[in-house]
Coordinates of C-alpha atoms and ligand atoms in Angstrom, one line a residue:
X23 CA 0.0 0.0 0.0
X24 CA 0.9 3.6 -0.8
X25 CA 2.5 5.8 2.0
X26 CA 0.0 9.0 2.2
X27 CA 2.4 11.6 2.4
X28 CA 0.9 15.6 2.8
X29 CA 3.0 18.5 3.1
X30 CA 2.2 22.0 4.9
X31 CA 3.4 24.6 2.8
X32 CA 3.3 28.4 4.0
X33 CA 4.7 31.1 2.2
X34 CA 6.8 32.7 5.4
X35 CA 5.6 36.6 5.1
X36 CA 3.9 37.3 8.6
X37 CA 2.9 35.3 11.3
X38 CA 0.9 32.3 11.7
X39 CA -2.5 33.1 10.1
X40 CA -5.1 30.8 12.0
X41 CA -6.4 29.3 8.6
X42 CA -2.9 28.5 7.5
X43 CA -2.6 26.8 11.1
X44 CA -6.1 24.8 9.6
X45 CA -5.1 23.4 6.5
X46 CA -1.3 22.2 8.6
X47 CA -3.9 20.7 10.9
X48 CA -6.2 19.4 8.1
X49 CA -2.6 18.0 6.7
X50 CA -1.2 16.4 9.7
X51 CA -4.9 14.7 10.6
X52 CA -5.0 12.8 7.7
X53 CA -1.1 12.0 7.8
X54 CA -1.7 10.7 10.9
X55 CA -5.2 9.1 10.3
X56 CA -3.3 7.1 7.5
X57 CA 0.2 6.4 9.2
X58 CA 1.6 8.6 6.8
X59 CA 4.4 11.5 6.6
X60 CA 3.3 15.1 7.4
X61 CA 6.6 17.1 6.0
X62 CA 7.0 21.2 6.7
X63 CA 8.2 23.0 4.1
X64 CA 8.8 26.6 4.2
X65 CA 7.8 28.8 0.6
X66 CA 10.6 31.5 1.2
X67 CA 11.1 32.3 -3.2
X68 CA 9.6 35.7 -2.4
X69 CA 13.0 37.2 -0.9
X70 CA 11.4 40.5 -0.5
X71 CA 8.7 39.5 1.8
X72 CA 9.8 36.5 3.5
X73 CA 11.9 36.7 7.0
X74 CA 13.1 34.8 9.4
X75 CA 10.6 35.8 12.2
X76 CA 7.9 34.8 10.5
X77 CA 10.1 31.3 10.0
X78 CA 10.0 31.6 13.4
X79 CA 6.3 32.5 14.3
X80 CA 5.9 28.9 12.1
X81 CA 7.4 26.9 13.7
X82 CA 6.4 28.1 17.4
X83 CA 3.1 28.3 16.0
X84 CA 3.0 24.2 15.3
X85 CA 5.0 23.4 18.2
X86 CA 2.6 24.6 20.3
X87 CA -0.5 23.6 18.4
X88 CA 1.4 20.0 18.7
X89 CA 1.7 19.6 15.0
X90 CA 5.2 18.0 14.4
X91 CA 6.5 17.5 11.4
X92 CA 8.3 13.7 10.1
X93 CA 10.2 16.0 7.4
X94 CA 12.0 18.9 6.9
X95 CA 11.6 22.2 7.7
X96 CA 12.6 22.4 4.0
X97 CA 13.5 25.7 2.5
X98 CA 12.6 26.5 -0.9
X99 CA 15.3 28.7 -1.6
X100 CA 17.6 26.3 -0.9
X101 CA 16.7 24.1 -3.5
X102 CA 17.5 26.4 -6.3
X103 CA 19.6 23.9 -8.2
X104 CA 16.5 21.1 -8.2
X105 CA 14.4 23.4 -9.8
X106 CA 17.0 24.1 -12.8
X107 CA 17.6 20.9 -13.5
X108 CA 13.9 20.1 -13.7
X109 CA 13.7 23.3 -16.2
X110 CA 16.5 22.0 -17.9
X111 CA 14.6 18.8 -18.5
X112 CA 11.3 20.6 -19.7
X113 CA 13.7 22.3 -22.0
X114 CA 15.3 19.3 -24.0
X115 CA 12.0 17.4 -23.7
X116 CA 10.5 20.4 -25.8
X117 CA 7.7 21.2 -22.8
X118 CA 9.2 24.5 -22.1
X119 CA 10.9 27.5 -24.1
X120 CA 13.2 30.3 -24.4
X121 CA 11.2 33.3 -24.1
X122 CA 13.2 37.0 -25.5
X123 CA 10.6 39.3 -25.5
X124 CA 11.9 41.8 -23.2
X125 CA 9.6 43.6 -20.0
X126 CA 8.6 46.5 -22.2
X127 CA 7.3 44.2 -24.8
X128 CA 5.0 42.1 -22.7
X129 CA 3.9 45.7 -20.8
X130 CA 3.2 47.0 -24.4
X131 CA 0.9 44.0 -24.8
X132 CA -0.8 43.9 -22.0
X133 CA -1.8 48.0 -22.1
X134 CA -2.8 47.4 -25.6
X135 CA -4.8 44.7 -24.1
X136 CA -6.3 46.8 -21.6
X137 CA -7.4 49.3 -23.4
X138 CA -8.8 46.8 -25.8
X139 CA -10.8 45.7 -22.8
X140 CA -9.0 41.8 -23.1
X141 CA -7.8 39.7 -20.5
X142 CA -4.1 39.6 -21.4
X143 CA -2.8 36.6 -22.3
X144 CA 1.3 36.0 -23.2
X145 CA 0.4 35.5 -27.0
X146 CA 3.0 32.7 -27.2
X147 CA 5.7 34.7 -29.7
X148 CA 8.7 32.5 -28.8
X149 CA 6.6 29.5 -28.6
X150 CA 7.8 28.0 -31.7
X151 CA 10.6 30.5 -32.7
X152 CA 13.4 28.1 -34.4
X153 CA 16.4 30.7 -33.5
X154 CA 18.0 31.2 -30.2
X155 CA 19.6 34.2 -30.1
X156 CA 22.5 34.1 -28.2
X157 CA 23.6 37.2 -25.2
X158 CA 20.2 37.8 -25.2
X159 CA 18.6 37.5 -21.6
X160 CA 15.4 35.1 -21.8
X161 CA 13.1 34.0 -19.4
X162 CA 11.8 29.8 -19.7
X163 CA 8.2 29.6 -20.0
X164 CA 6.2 26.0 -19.7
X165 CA 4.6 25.3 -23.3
X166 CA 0.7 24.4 -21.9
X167 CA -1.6 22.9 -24.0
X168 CA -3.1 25.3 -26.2
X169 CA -6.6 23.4 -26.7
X170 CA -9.1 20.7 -24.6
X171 CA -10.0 21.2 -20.6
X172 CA -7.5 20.3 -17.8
X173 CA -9.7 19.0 -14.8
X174 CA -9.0 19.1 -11.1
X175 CA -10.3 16.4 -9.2
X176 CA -10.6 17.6 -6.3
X177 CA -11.5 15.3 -3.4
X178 CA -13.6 17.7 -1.5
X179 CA -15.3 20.2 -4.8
X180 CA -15.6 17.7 -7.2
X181 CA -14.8 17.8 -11.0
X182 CA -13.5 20.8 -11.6
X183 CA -13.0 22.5 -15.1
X184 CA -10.5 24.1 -16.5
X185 CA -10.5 25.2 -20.5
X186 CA -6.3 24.8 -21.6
X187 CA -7.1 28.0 -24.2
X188 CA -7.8 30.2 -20.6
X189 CA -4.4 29.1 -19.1
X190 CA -0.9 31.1 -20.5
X191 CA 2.2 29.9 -21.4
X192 CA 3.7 30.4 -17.8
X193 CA 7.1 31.6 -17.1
X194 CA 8.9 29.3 -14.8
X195 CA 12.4 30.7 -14.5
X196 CA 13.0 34.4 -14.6
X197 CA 15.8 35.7 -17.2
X198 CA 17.7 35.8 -13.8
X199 CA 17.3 32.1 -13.5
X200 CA 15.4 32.9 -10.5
X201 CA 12.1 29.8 -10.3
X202 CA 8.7 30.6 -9.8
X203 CA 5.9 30.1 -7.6
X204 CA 3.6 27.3 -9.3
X205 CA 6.6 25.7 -10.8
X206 CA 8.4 25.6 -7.8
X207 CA 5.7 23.9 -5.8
X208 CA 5.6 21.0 -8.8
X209 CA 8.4 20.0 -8.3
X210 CA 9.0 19.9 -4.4
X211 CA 5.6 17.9 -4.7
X212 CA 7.0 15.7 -6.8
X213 CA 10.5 15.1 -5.6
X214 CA 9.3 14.8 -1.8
X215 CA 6.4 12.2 -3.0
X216 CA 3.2 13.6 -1.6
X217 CA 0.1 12.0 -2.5
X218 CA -1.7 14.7 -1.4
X219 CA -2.3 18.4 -1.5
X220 CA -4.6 19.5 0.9
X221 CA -4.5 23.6 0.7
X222 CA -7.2 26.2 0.7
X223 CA -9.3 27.1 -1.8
X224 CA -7.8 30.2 -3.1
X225 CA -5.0 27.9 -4.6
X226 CA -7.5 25.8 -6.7
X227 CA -7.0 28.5 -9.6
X228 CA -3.1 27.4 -9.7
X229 CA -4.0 23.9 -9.7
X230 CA -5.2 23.4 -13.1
X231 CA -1.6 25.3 -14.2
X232 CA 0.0 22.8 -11.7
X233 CA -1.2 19.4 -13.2
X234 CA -0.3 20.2 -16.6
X235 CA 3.2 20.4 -15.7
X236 CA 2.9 17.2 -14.0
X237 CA 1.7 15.6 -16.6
X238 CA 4.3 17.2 -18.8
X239 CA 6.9 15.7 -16.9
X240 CA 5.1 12.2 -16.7
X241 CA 4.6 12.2 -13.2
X242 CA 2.1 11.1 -11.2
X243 CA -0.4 14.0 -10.4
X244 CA -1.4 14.1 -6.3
X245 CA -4.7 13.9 -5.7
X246 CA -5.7 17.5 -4.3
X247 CA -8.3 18.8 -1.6
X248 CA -9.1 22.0 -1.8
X249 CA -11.0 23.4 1.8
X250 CA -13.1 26.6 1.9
X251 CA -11.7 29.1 3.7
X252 CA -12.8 30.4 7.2
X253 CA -15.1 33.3 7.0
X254 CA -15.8 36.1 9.5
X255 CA -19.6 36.2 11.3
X256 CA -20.2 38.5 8.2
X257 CA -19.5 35.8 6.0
X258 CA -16.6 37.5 4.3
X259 CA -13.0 36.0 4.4
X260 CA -11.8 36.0 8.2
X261 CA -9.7 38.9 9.0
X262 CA -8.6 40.8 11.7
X263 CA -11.8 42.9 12.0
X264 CA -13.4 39.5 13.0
X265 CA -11.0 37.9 15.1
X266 CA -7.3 37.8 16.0
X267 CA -5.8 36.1 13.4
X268 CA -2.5 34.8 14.5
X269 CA -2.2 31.5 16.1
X270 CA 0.5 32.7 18.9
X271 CA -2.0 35.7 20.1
X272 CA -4.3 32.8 20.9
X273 CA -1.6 31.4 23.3
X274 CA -0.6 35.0 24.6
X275 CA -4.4 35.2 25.2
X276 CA -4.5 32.2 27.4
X277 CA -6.2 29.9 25.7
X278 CA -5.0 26.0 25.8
X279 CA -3.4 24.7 22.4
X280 CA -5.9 21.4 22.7
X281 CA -8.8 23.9 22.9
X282 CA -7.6 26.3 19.7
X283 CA -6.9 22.8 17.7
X284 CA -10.1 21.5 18.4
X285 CA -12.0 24.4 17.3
X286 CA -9.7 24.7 14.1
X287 CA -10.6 20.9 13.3
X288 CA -14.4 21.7 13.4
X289 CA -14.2 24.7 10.8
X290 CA -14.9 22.8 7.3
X291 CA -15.1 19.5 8.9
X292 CA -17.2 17.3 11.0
X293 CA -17.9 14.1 12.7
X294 CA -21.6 13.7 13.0
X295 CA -22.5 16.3 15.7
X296 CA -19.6 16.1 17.8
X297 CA -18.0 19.0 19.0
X298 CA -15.6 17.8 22.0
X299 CA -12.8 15.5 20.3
X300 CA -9.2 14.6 21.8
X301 CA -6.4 14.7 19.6
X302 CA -6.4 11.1 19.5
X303 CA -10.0 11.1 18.7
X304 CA -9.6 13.2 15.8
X305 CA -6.9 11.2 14.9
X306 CA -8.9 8.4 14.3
X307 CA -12.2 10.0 12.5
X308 CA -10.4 12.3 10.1
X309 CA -11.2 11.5 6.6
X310 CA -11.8 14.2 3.3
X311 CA -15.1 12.9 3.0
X312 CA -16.0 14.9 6.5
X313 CA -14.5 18.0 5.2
X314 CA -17.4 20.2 3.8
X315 CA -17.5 22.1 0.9
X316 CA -19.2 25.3 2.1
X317 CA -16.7 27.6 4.6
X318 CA -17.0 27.2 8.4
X319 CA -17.9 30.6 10.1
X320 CA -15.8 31.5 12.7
X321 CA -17.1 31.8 15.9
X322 CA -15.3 33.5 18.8
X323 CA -17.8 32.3 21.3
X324 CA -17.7 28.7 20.7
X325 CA -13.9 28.7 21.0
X326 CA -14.5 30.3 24.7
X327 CA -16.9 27.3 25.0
X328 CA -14.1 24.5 24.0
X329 CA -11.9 26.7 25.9
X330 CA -13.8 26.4 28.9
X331 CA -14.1 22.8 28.7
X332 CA -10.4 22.0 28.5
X333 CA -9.8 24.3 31.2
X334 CA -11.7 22.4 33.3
X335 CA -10.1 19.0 32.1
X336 CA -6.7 19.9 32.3
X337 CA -4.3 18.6 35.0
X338 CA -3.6 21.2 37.9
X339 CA 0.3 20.5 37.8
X340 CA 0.2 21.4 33.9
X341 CA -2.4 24.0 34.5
X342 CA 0.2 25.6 37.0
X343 CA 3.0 25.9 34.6
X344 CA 1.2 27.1 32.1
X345 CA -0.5 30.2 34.7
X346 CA 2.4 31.3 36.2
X347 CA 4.0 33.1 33.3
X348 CA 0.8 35.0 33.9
X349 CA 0.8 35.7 37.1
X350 CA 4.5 36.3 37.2
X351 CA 3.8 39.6 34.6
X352 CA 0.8 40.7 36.6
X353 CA 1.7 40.6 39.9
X354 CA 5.3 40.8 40.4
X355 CA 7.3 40.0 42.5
X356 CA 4.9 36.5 42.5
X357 CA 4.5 34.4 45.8
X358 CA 1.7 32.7 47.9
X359 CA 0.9 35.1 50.9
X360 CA 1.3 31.9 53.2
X361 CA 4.9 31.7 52.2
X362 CA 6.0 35.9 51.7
X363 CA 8.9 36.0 50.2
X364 CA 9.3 32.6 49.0
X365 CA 9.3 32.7 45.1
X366 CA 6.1 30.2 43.7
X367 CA 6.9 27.5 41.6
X368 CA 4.1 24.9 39.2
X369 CA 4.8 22.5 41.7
X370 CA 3.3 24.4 44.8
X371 CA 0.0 22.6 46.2
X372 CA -0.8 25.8 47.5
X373 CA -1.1 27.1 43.7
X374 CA -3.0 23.9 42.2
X375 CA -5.4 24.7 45.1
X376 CA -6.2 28.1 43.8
X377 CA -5.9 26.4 40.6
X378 CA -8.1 23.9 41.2
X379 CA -10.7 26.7 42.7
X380 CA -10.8 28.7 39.7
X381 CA -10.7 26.4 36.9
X382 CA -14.2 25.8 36.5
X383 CA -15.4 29.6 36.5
X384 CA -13.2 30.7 33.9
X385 CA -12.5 30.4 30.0
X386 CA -8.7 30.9 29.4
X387 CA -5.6 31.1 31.6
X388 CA -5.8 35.1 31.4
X389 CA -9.4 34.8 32.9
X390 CA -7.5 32.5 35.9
X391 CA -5.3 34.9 36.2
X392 CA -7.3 38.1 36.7
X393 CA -9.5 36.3 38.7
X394 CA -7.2 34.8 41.4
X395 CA -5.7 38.7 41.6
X396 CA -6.8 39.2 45.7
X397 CA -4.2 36.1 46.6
X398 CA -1.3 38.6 44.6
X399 CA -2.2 42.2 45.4
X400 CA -1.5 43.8 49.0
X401 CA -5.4 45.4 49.1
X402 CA -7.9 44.6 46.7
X403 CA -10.4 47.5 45.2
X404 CA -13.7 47.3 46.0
X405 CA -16.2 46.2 43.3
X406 CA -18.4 49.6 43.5
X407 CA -21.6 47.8 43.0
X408 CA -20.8 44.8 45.6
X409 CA -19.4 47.3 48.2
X410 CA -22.9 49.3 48.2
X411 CA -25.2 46.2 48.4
X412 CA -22.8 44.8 51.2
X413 CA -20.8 47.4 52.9
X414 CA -23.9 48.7 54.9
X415 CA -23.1 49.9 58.6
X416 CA -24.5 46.8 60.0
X417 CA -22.3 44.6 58.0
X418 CA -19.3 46.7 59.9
X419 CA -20.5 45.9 63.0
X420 CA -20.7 42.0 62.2
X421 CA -17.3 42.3 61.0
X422 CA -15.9 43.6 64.0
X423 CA -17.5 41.2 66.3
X424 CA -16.5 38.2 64.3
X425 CA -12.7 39.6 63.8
X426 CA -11.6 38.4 67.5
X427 CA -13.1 35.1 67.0
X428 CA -10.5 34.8 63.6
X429 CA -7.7 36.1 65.6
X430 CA -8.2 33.5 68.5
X431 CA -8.6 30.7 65.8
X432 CA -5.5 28.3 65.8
X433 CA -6.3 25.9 63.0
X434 CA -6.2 28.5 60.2
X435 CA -8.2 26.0 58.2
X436 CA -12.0 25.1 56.2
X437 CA -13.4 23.2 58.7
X438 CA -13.1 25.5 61.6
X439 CA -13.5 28.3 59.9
X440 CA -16.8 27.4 58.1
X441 CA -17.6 25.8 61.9
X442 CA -17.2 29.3 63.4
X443 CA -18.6 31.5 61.0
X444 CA -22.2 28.6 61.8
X445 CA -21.7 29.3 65.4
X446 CA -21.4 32.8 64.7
X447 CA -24.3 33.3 63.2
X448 CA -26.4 31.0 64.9
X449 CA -25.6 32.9 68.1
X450 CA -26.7 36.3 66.6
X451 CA -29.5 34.8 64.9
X452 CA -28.3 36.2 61.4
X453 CA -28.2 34.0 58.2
X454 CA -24.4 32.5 57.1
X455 CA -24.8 35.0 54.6
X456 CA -24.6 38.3 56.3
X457 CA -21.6 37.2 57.5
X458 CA -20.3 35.4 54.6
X459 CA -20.6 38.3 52.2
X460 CA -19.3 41.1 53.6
X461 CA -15.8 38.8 54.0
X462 CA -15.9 38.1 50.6
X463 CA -16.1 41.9 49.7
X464 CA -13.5 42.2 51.9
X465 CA -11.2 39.5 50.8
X466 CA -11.7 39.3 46.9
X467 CA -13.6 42.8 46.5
X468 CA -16.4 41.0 44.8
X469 CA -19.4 39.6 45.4
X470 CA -18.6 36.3 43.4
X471 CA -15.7 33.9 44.5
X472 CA -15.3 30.3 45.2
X473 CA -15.8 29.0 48.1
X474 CA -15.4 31.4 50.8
X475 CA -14.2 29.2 53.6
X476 CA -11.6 28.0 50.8
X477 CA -10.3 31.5 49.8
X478 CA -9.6 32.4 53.3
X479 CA -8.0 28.9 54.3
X480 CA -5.6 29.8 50.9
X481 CA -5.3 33.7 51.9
X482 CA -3.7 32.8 55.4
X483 CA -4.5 34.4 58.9
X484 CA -3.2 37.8 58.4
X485 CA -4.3 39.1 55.4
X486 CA -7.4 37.7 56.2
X487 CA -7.3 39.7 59.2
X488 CA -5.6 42.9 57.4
X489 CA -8.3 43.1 54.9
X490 CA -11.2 42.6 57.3
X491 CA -9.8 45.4 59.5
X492 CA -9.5 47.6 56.1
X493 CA -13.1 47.1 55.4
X494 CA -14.2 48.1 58.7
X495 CA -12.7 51.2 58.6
X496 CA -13.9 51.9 54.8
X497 CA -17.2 51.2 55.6
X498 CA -17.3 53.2 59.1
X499 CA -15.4 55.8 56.9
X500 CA -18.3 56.4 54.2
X501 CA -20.4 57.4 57.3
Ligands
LIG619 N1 2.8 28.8 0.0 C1 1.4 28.8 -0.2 C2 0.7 29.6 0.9 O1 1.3 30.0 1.9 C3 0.8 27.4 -0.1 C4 1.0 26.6 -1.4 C5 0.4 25.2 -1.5 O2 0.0 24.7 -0.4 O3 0.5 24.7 -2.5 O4 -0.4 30.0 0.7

């Protein structure tokens, strides 16, 4: 049996764009799925616009979407010499020619076509020129087939036409030997063996171009799959008036690499109605025939839904390394107010407790991290709306009666904390509540936290006390 081999194939002129990061995911699925080779190669030929950053912003980009690579990172432009040889070839088998006509010749042409309102076309004047003038700079151009169709089959739009009198005579080297786009990409698909091209759709107009140069060459032609690209809620191509677009602003943002590629798999293809899919799981259901022909929308509120559900599947000791670069740029100099001083570290139980707290309420690591802020900061600020529902007088006087019973208490802990604050208001005849709140305004400055007995076992005696003491006064303050 064959080996499937696909290829991922960006051209390396900004960063990671998300679909790009879709059709390397669409690429390395069905590698996988098939036991196949998934091979990276870089499309640097455009010297002008291609730098190494955006090399860069590549390969981080995969790495941390977990899309390795069997081959390469191969570079086109250091495979100059293939490409000539394989012009070289076209040129003794008769497929290609010496083309003279200079820059201001073809411009001439193609004004005169303009203002003759025709699509320009090269109109072939070297095609079958028997001289070869020598000094003269020429550029090689592919002799296509002037008449019949060329068709794409194209695994996920079908039978696709092509008429061969529509498609020019296209240059392949430049008169400074430099190789072109589509004829580059021929023959890197050729020499590395894939079997198939799996791209986006606004490639499927270079396809047709594509084959007949296979065909020229008496290879085998791939078999292609062409996938709609993502659209905006608008239904116009995503761009950044939709959505951030590059794959690493979805990592600065906090959200988990399973959670982006699992939403990434879902635009333009599907399993039955399953949303929720582990990599393995999408490993194992990934075919073309699940990839759709019409474009998935993006939707930025069903990735903070998949977000939210690997957040809260996620192991705390990984969730912990992943946070504290977080935390560690909001709230420096970082450590666990039970341990001042001491530097925090993924491995602290302390931290996979807050963690572990958190990691249900929220939808990315940056929501974690804003919302554990009153274990980092010296005082918190009071929500405005919570401290005028809560911070009545009354709830100042509570406060201060409960405060000694917190400073007498030895076992700093949930049990006798949430035993006391009972007995506390048992004995006053209040509700657990109007005690209860006004320490969480106190503690967290809002009126929503986890657990409360929790937040002030993980706070620690004295800020616990410190921040009671501050609300006190703020309330008895406002009079
Ligand atoms: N280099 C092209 C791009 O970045 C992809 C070419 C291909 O997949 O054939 O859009």
């Amino acid at each position: 049996m064959e080996t499937i081999r696909t290829r991922f194939a960006p051209s390396p002129t900004g960063y990671l764009h998300i679909g790009g990061a879709r059709t390397a995911l669409f690429n390395w699925l069905f590698a996988r799925h098939n036991k196949g080779v998934f091979v990276l190669r870089i499309e640097d030929t455009d010297a002008e616009r291609s730098t190494p950053e955006a090399i860069q912003a590549i390969i981080d980009g995969m790495t941390w979407l977990g899309l390795d690579w069997d081959e390469g990172p191969f570079y086109q432009t250091q495979r100059y010499e293939l490409y000539q040889q394989y012009a070289q070839k076209l040129l003794e088998s008769g497929k290609a020619y010496k083309c003279y006509c200079t820059q201001q010749e073809l411009e001439q042409k193609r004004a005169r076509a303009q203002v003759e309102g025709k699509p320009f076309g090269y109109d072939r004047t070297c095609r079958d020129r028997a001289d070869q003038p020598e000094n003269l700079p020429f550029t090689v151009r592919f002799k296509a087939p002037l008449d019949g169709v060329t068709t794409v089959h194209d695994l996920v739009q079908g039978d696709v036409v092509f008429p061969n009198a529509e498609l020019d005579d296209l240059i392949i080297l430049r008169s400074d030997g430099s190789p072109t786009y589509n004829f580059c990409v021929v023959v890197d698909d050729v020499s590395m063996n894939i079997t198939h091209v799996i791209r986006g759709n606004d490639h499927l107009s270079n396809t047709p171009k594509q084959i007949q140069m296979y065909e020229a060459m008496d290879f085998p032609v791939p078999k292609f799959a062409h996938i709609p690209l993502i659209l905006g809620q608008d239904k116009a191509k995503l761009s950044k008036r939709h959505a951030a677009t590059s794959v690493l602003s979805y990592r600065d943002n906090g959200y988990l690499p399973e959670a982006l590629v699992n939403f990434l798999a879902r635009l333009g293809w599907s399993h039955g109605d399953q949303e929720i899919f582990t990599l393995q799981e999408m490993v194992e259901a990934f075919t073309l025939e699940g990839v759709g022909k019409s474009a998935g929308v993006f939707n930025a509120d069903k990735l903070l839904w998949i977000s939210q559900h690997y957040l809260k599947a996620a192991p705390l000791d990984r969730l912990a390394g992943l946070l504290l670069p977080f935390l560690a740029e909001k709230y420096a100099p970082l450590h666990s107010p039970l341990t001042p001083g001491e530097p925090l570290t993924a491995d602290s139980p302390w931290l996979h407790r807050v963690i572990q707290l958190q990691q249900e309420r929220s939808r990315t690591l940056v929501e974690v991290a804003d919302a554990v802020h009153y274990y980092f900061v010296e005082q918190v600020q009071y929500n405005e709306k919570a401290a005028r529902k809560t911070f009545k007088p009354a709830a100042a006087d509570l406060l201060s009666a409960f405060l000694p019973i917190l400073e007498e208490l030895e076992t700093f802990d949930v049990a006798h904390l949430e035993e006391h604050a009972r007995i506390f208001a048992e004995e006053n005849g209040i509700q657990l509540g109007d005690i209860a709140q006004p320490i969480r305004v106190a503690l967290t400055g809002g009126a929503g936290s986890p657990g409360l007995f929790d937040v002030m076992a993980l706070l620690g005696k004295p800020l616990v006390i410190a921040r009671i003491q501050h609300a006190i006064a703020w309330i008895r303050a406002q009079g």
